[in-house]
Short mmCIF file of C-alpha atoms in Angstrom, two decimals:
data_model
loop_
_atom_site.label_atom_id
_atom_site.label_comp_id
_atom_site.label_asym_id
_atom_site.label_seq_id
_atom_site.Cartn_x
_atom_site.Cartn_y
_atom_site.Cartn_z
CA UNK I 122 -19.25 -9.54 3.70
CA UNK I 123 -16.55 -11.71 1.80
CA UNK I 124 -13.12 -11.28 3.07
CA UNK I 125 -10.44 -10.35 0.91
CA UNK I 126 -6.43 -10.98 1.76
CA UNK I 127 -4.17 -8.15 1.81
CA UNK I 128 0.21 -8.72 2.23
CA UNK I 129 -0.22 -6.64 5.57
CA UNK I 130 -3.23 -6.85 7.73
CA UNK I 131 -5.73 -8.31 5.44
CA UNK I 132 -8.70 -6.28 4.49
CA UNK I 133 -12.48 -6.49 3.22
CA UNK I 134 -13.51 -7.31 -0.43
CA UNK I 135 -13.91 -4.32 -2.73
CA UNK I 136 -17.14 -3.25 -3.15
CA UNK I 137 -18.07 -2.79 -7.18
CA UNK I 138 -16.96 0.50 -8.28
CA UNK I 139 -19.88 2.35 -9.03
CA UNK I 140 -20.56 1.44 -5.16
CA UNK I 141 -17.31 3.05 -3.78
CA UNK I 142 -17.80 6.62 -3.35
CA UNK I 143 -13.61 7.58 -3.50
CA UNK I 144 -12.02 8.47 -6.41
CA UNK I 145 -8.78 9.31 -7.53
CA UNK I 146 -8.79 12.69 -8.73
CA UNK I 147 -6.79 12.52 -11.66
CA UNK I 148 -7.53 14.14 -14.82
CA UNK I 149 -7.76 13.05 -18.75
CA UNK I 150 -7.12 14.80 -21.24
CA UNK I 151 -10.83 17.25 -22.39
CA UNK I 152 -12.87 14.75 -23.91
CA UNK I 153 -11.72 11.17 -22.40
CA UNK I 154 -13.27 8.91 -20.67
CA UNK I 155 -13.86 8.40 -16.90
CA UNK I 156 -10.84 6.70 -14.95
CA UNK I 157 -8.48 9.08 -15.80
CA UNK I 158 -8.12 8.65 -19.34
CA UNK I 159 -9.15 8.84 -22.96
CA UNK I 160 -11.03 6.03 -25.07
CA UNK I 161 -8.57 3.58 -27.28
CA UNK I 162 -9.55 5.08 -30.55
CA UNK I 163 -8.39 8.80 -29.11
CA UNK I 164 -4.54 10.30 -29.11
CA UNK I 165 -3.97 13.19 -27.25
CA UNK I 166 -4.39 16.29 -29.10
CA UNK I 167 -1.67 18.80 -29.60
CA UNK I 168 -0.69 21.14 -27.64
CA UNK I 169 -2.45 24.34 -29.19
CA UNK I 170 -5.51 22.41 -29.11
CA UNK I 171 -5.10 21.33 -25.58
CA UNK I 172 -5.21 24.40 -24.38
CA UNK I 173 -8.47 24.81 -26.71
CA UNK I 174 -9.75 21.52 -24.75
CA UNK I 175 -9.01 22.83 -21.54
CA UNK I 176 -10.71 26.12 -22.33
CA UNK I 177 -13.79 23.69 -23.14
CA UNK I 178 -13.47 21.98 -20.06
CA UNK I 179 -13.96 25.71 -18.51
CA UNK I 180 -16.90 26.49 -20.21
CA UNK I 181 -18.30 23.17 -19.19
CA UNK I 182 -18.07 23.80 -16.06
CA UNK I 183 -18.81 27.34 -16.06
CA UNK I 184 -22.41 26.86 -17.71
CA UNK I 185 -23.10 24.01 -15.17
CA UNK I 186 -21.90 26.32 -12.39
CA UNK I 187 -23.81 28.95 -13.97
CA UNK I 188 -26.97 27.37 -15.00
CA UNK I 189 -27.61 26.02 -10.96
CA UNK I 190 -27.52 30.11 -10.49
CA UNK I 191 -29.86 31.18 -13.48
CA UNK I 192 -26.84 33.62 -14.88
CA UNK I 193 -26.14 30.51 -17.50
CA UNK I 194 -23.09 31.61 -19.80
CA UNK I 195 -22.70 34.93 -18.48
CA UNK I 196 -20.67 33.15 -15.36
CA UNK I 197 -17.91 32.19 -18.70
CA UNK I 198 -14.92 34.79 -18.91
CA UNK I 199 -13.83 34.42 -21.93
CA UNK I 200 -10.00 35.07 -22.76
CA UNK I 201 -10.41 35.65 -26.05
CA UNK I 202 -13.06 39.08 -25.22
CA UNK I 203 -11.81 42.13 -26.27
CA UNK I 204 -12.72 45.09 -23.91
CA UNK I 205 -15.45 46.76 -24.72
CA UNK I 206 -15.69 50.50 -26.49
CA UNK I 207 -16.54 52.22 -23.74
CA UNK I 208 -14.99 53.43 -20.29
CA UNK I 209 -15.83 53.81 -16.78
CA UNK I 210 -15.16 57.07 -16.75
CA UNK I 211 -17.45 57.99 -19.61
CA UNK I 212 -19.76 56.33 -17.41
CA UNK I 213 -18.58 57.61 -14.15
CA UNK I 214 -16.64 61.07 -14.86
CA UNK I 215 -15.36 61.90 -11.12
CA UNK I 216 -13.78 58.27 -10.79
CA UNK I 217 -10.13 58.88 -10.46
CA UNK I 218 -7.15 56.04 -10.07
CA UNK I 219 -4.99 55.88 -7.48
CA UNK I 220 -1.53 54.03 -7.36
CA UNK I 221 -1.58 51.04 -6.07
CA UNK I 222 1.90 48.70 -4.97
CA UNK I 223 1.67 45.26 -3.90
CA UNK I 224 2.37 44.29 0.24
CA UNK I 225 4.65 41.66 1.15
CA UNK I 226 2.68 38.43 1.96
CA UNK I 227 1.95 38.00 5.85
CA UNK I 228 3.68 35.06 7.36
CA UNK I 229 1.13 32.30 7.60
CA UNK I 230 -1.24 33.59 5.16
CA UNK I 231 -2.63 31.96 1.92
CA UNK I 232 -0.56 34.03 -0.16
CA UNK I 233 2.85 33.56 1.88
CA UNK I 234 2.23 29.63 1.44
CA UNK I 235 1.41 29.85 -2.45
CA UNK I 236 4.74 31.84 -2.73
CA UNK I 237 7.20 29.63 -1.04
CA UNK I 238 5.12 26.01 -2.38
CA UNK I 239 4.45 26.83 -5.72
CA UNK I 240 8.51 26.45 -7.11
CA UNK I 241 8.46 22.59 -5.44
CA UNK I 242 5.33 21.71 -7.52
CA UNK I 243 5.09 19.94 -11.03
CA UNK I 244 2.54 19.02 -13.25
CA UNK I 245 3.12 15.66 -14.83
CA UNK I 246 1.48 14.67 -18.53
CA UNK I 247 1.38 10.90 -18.60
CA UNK I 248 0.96 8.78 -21.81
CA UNK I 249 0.10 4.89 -22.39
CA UNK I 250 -0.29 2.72 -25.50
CA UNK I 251 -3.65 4.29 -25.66
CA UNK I 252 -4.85 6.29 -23.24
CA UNK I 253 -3.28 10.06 -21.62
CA UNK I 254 -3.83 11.66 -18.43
CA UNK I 255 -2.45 14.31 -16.03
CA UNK I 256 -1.41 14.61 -12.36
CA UNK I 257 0.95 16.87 -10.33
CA UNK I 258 4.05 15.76 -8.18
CA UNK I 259 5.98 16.98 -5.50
CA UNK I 260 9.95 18.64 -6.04
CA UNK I 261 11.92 16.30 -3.51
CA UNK I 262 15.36 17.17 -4.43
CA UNK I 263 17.47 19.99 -6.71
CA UNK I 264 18.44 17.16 -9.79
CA UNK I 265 14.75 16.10 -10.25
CA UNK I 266 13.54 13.52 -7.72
CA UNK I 267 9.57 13.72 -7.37
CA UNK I 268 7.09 12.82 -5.59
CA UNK I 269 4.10 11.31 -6.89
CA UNK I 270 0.73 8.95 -6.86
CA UNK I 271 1.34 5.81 -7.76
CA UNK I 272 -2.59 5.95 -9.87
CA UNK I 273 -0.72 9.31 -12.29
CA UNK I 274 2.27 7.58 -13.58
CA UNK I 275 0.59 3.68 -13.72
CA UNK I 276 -0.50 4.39 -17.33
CA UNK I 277 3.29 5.02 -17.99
CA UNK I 278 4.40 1.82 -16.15
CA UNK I 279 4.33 -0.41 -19.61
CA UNK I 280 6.23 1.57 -22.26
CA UNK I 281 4.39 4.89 -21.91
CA UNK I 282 6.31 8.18 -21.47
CA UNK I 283 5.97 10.90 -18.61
CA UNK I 284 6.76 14.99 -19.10
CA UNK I 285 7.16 16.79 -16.19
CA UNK I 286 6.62 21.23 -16.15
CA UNK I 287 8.05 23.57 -13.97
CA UNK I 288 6.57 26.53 -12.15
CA UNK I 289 9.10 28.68 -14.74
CA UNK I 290 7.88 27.26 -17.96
CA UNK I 291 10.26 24.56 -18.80
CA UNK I 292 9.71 21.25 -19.00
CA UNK I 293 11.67 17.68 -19.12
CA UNK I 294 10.86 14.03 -19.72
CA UNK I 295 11.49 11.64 -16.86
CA UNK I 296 11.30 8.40 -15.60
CA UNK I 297 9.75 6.04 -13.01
CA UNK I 298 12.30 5.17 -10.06
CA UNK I 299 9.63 3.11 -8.40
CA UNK I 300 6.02 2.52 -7.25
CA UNK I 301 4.54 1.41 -4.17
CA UNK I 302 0.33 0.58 -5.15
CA UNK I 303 -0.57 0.03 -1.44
CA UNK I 304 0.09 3.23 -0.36
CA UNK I 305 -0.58 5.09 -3.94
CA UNK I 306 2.62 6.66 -4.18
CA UNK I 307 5.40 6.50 -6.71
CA UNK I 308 8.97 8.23 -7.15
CA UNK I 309 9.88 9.83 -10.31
CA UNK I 310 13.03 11.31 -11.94
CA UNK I 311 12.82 14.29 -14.20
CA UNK I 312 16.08 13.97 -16.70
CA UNK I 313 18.69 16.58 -17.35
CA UNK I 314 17.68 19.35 -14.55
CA UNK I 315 19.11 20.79 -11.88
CA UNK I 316 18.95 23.64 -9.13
CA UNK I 317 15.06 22.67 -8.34
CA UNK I 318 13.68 24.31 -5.34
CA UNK I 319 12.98 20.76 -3.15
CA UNK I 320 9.61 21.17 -0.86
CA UNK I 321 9.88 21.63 2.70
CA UNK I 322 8.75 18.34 4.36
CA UNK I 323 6.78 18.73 7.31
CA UNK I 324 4.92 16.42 10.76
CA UNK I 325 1.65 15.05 9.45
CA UNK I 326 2.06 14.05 13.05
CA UNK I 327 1.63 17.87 14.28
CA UNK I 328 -1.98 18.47 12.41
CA UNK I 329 -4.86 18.97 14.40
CA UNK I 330 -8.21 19.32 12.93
CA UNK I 331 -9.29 22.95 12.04
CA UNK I 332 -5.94 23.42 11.08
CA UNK I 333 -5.43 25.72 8.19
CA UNK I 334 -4.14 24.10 4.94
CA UNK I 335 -3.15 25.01 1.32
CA UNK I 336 -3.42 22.73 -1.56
CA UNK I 337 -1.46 23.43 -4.95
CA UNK I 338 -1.56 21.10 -8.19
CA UNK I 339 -3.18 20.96 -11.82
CA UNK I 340 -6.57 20.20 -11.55
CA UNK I 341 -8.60 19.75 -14.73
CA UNK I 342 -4.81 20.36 -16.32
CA UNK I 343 -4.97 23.61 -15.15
CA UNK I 344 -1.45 24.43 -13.47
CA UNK I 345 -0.12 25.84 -10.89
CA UNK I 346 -3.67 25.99 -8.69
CA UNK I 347 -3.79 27.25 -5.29
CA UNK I 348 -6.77 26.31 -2.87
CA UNK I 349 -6.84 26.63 0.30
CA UNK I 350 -9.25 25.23 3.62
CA UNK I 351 -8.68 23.17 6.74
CA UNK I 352 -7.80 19.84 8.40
CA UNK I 353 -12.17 18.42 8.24
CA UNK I 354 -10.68 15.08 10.04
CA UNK I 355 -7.71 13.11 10.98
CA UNK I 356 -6.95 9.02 10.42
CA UNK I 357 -10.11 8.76 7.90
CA UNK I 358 -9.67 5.64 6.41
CA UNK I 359 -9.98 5.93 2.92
CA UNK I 360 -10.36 2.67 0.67
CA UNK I 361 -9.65 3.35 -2.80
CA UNK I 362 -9.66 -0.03 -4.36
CA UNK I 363 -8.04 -3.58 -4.48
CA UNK I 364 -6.26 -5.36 -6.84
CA UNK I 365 -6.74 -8.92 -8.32
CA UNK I 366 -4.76 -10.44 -5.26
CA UNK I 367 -7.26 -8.74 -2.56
CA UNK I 368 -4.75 -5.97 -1.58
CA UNK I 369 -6.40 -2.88 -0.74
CA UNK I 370 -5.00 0.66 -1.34
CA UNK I 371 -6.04 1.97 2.16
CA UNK I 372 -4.43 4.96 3.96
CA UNK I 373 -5.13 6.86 7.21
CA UNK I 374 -6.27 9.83 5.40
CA UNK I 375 -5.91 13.53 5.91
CA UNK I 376 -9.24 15.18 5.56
CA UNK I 377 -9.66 18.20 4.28
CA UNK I 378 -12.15 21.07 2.63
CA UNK I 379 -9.83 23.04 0.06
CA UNK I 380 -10.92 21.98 -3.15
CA UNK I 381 -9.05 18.56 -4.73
CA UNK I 382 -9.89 18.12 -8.21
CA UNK I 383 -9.04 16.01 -11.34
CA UNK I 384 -5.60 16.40 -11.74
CA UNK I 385 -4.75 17.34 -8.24
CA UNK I 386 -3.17 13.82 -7.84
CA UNK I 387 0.24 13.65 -6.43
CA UNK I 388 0.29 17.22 -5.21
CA UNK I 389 1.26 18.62 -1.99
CA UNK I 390 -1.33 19.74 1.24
CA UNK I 391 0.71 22.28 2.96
CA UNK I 392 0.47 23.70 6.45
CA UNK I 393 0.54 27.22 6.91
CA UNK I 394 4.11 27.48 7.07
CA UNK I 395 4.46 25.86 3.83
CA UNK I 396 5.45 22.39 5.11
CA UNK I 397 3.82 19.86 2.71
CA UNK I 398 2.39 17.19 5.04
CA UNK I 399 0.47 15.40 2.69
CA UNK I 400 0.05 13.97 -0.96
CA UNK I 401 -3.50 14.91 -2.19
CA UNK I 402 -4.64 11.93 -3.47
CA UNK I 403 -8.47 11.01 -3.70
CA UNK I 404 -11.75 12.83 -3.05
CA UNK I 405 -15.28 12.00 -1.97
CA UNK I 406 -18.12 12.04 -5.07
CA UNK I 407 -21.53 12.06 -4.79
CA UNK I 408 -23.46 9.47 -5.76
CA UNK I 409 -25.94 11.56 -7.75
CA UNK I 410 -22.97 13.32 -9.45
CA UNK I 411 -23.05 13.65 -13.26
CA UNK I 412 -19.46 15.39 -13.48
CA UNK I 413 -18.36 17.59 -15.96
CA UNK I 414 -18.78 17.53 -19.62
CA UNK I 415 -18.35 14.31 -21.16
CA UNK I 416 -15.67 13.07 -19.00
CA UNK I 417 -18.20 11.55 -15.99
CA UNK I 418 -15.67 12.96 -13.66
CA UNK I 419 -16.57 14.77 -10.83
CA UNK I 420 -15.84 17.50 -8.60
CA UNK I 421 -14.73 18.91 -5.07
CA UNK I 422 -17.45 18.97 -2.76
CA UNK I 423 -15.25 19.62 -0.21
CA UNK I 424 -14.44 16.48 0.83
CA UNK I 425 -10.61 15.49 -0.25
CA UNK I 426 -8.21 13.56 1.44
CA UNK I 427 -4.45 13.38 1.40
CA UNK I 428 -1.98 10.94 2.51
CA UNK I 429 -0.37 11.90 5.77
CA UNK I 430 3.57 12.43 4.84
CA UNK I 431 4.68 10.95 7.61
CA UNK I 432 3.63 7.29 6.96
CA UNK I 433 4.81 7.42 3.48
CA UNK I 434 8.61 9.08 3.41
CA UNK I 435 10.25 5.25 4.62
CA UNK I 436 8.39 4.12 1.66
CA UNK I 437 9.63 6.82 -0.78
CA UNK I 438 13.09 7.11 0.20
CA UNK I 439 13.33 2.84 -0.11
CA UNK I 440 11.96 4.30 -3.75
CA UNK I 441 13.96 6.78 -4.30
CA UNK I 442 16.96 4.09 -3.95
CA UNK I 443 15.79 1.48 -6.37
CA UNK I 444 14.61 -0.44 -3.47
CA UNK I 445 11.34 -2.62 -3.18
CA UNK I 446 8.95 -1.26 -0.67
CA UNK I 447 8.00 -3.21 2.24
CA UNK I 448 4.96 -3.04 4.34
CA UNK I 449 4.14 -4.20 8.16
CA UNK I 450 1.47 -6.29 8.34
CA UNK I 451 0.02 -8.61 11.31
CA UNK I 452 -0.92 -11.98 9.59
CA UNK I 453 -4.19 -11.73 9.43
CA UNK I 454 -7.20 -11.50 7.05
CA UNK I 455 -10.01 -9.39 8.15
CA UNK I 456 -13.90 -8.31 7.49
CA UNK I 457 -16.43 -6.04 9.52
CA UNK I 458 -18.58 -7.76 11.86
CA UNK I 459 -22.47 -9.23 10.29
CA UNK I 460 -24.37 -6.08 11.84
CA UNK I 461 -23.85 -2.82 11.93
CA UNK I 462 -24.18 -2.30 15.38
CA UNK I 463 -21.07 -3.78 15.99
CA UNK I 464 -17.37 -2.17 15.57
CA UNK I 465 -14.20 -3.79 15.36
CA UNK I 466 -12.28 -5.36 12.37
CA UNK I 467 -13.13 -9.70 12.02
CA UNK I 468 -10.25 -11.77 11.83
CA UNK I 469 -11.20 -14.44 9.11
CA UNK I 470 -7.70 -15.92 8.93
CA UNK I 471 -4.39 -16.02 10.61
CA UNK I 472 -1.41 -17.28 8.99
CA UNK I 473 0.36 -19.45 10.79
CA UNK I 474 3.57 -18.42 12.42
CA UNK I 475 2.70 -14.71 12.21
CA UNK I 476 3.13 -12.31 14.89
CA UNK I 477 -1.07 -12.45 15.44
CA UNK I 478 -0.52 -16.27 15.41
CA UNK I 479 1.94 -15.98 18.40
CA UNK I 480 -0.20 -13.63 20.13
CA UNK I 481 -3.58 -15.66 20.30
CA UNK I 482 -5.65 -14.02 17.81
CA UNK I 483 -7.73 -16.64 15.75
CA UNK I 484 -10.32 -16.86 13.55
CA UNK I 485 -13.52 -14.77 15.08
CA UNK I 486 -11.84 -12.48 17.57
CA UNK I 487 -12.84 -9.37 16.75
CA UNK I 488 -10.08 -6.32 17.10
CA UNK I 489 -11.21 -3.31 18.45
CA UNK I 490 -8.13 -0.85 19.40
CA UNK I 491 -4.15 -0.38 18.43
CA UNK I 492 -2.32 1.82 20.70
CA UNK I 493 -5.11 4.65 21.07
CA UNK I 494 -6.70 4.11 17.79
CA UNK I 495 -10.35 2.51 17.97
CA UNK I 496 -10.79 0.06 15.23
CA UNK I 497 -13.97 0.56 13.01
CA UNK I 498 -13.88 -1.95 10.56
CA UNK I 499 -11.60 -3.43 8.22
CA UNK I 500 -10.52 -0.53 6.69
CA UNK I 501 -9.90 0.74 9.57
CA UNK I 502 -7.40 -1.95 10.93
CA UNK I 503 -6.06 -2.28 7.46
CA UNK I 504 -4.98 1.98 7.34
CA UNK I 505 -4.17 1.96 10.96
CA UNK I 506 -1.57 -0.97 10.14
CA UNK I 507 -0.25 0.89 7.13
CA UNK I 508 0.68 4.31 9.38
CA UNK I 509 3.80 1.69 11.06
CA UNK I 510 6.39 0.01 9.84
CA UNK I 511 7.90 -3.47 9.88
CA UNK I 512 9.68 -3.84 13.43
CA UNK I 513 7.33 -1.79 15.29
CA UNK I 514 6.00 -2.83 18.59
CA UNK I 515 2.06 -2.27 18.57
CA UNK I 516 -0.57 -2.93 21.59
CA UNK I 517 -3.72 -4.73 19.99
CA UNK I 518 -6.87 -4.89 22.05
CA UNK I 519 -9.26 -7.85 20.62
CA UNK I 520 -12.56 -9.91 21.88
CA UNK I 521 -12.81 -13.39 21.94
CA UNK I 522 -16.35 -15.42 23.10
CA UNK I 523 -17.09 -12.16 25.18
CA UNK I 524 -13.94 -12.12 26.71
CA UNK I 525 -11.15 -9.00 26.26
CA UNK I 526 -7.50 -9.52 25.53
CA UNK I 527 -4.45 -7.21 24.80
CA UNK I 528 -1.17 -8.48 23.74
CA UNK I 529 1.93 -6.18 22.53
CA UNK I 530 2.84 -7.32 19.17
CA UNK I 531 6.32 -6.67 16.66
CA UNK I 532 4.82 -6.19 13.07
CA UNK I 533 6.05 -8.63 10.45
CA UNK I 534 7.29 -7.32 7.04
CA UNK I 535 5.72 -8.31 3.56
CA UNK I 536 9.33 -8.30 2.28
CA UNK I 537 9.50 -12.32 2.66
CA UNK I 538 5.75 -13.36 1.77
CA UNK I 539 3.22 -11.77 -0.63
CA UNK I 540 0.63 -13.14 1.42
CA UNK I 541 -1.17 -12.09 4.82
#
């Protein structure tokens, strides 16, 4: 395997992307293209007949649903059916009614979560020269800060325009305050608002897996979306790409079963006490997948992932301030070892004068742990790195010609080099 450079740890060469099975799950708008948006020749439509292409996009997916089940388009509601002529009770003359009032929510439950997430959750319409898409963002503070993926508002980056909706129905334009691509996560700032409910942030720290968790965003454009599940896994690394330079976009991901869709970019994973402690952010396709409709997009399957809040929040507030993120790295380029029988992340490089450089590690030694973590492969090292920041002290267990070292190392910062 090639290695590829990254500004932290260094990381493995992307794979082509019909190979890598992790997508960003953010929507276009009905009728666009795969990659989360719409071909050059198409403008988005207006609103009326958006939500006529959305109500496409349901039927879409309602026939597929509904085909696999051999009910076809009976599985479609349609909103536009009137009721029919007759009753139940010309059908069923002892039914009677009774009167029925609704309970408070139960602390902890689905419905409790929904209730106090739901007013801290946009959903963000982004537009580029020529192509349109859709995401959802996070309510950080009262005048309009918000959370975000850095993949939703990228299209918006050269000239393009972003319009942010409320859980009441109102809506504002609003601006980029910064991105960070390594992490996928970006700061927004909606204009003219105020008294916005911010979201509770929580301890992506405190998960453990079976954990109950609530996901809320716009997939498919459709807003305001509650779905819940559980913590499936904890530190998954989760490669999602790499730019021209050989940086990666690699996170220790959050795991989880409640359905992410197109569109659920950028919005929170809650805990059950309503905590967000994640940014849903890509999701697992199969490789046999034909998506939806026209679009080539695909589906939950139940395997989403969400980046753990905890590693991010430096990032965003250095955001939030105008500030360029930085990023702790150790020096180093890596790859995964020739066979698969073998675990550990291959240092190809070191630069000189780097922390790994001072500790030993050269070209060949093969890193298996940091601090309790047990190193897979690159992407392993590469998300493990990413969870600390510049300054932190690290233990790194490596091999070299058969022989086991450990050495305590202080992370360098990417804020003086672009390279490894």
């Amino acid at each position: 395997m090639s290695d590829a450079q990254t500004p932290q740890d260094g990381g493995q060469a992307p794979q082509p992307a019909a190979q890598n099975p992790y997508q960003h799950p953010t929507t276009s708008w009905p009728g666009g293209g795969s990659g989360g948006g719409v071909t050059a020749t198409q403008q988005p439509p207006a609103p009326r007949r958006r939500r006529t292409g959305l109500a496409a996009a349901v039927v879409a997916t309602s026939l597929l649903v509904g085909g696999g089940a051999g009910v076809g388009g009976a599985a479609f509601w349609d909103a536009t059916h009137e009721e029919p002529t007759s009753t139940a009770s010309s059908q069923s003359p002892t039914a009677s009614t009774v009167s029925q009032t609704q309970t408070p929510a139960a602390d902890g439950s689905v419905e409790s979560v929904a209730q106090k997430v739901l007013p801290s959750v946009v959903k963000i319409d982004v537009s580029g020269a020529q192509e349109s898409g859709s995401g959802s963002g996070i309510i950080l503070t009262a005048d309009g800060t918000i959370l975000t993926n850095n993949h939703v508002v990228e299209l918006a980056a050269d000239g393009g325009s972003l319009k942010v909706s409320f859980n009441d129905g109102t809506s504002a334009d609003a601006e980029i305050l910064g991105t960070d691509p390594l992490t996928d996560t970006a700061v927004i700032k909606a204009q003219g608002v105020s008294d916005l409910t911010p979201a509770t942030i929580g301890k992506s720290a405190n998960l453990g897996v079976g954990e109950g968790v609530v996901a809320v965003g716009s997939p498919f454009g459709l807003d305001a979306t509650v779905t819940s599940g559980i913590v499936s896994a904890l530190n998954r690394p989760v490669n999602v790409g790499t730019d021209d330079q050989g940086n990666s976009t690699t996170y220790p991901a959050i795991q989880t079963d409640a359905a992410i869709n197109p569109g659920n970019s950028g919005g929170p994973l809650a805990d059950m006490t309503g905590a967000v402690i994640g940014i849903n952010s890509s999701i697992r396709t199969a490789a046999s997948s034909s998506g939806y409709g026209s679009s080539g997009q695909s589906g939950s399957i139940g395997l989403g992932f969400a980046i753990p809040i905890d590693e991010v929040m430096p990032i965003v507030d250095q955001m939030a301030k105008g500030e360029t993120p930085t990023h702790a790295r150790l020096g180093i380029t890596v790859g995964n070892p020739q066979t698969g029988d073998d675990a550990g992340a291959v240092v190809k490089d070191v630069t000189s004068g780097s922390t790994a450089d001072k500790a030993g590690l050269a070209s060949g030694s093969v890193i298996t742990k940091v601090d309790d973590q047990r190193i897979t492969d690159a992407d392993s090292l590469v998300a493990t790195i990413r969870s600390y920041r510049p300054g932190d002290t690290v233990s790194v267990t490596w091999s070299s010609n058969g022989k086991e070292q450990s050495a305590d190392l202080v992370l360098d910062s990417d804020a003086t080099s672009s390279t490894s």
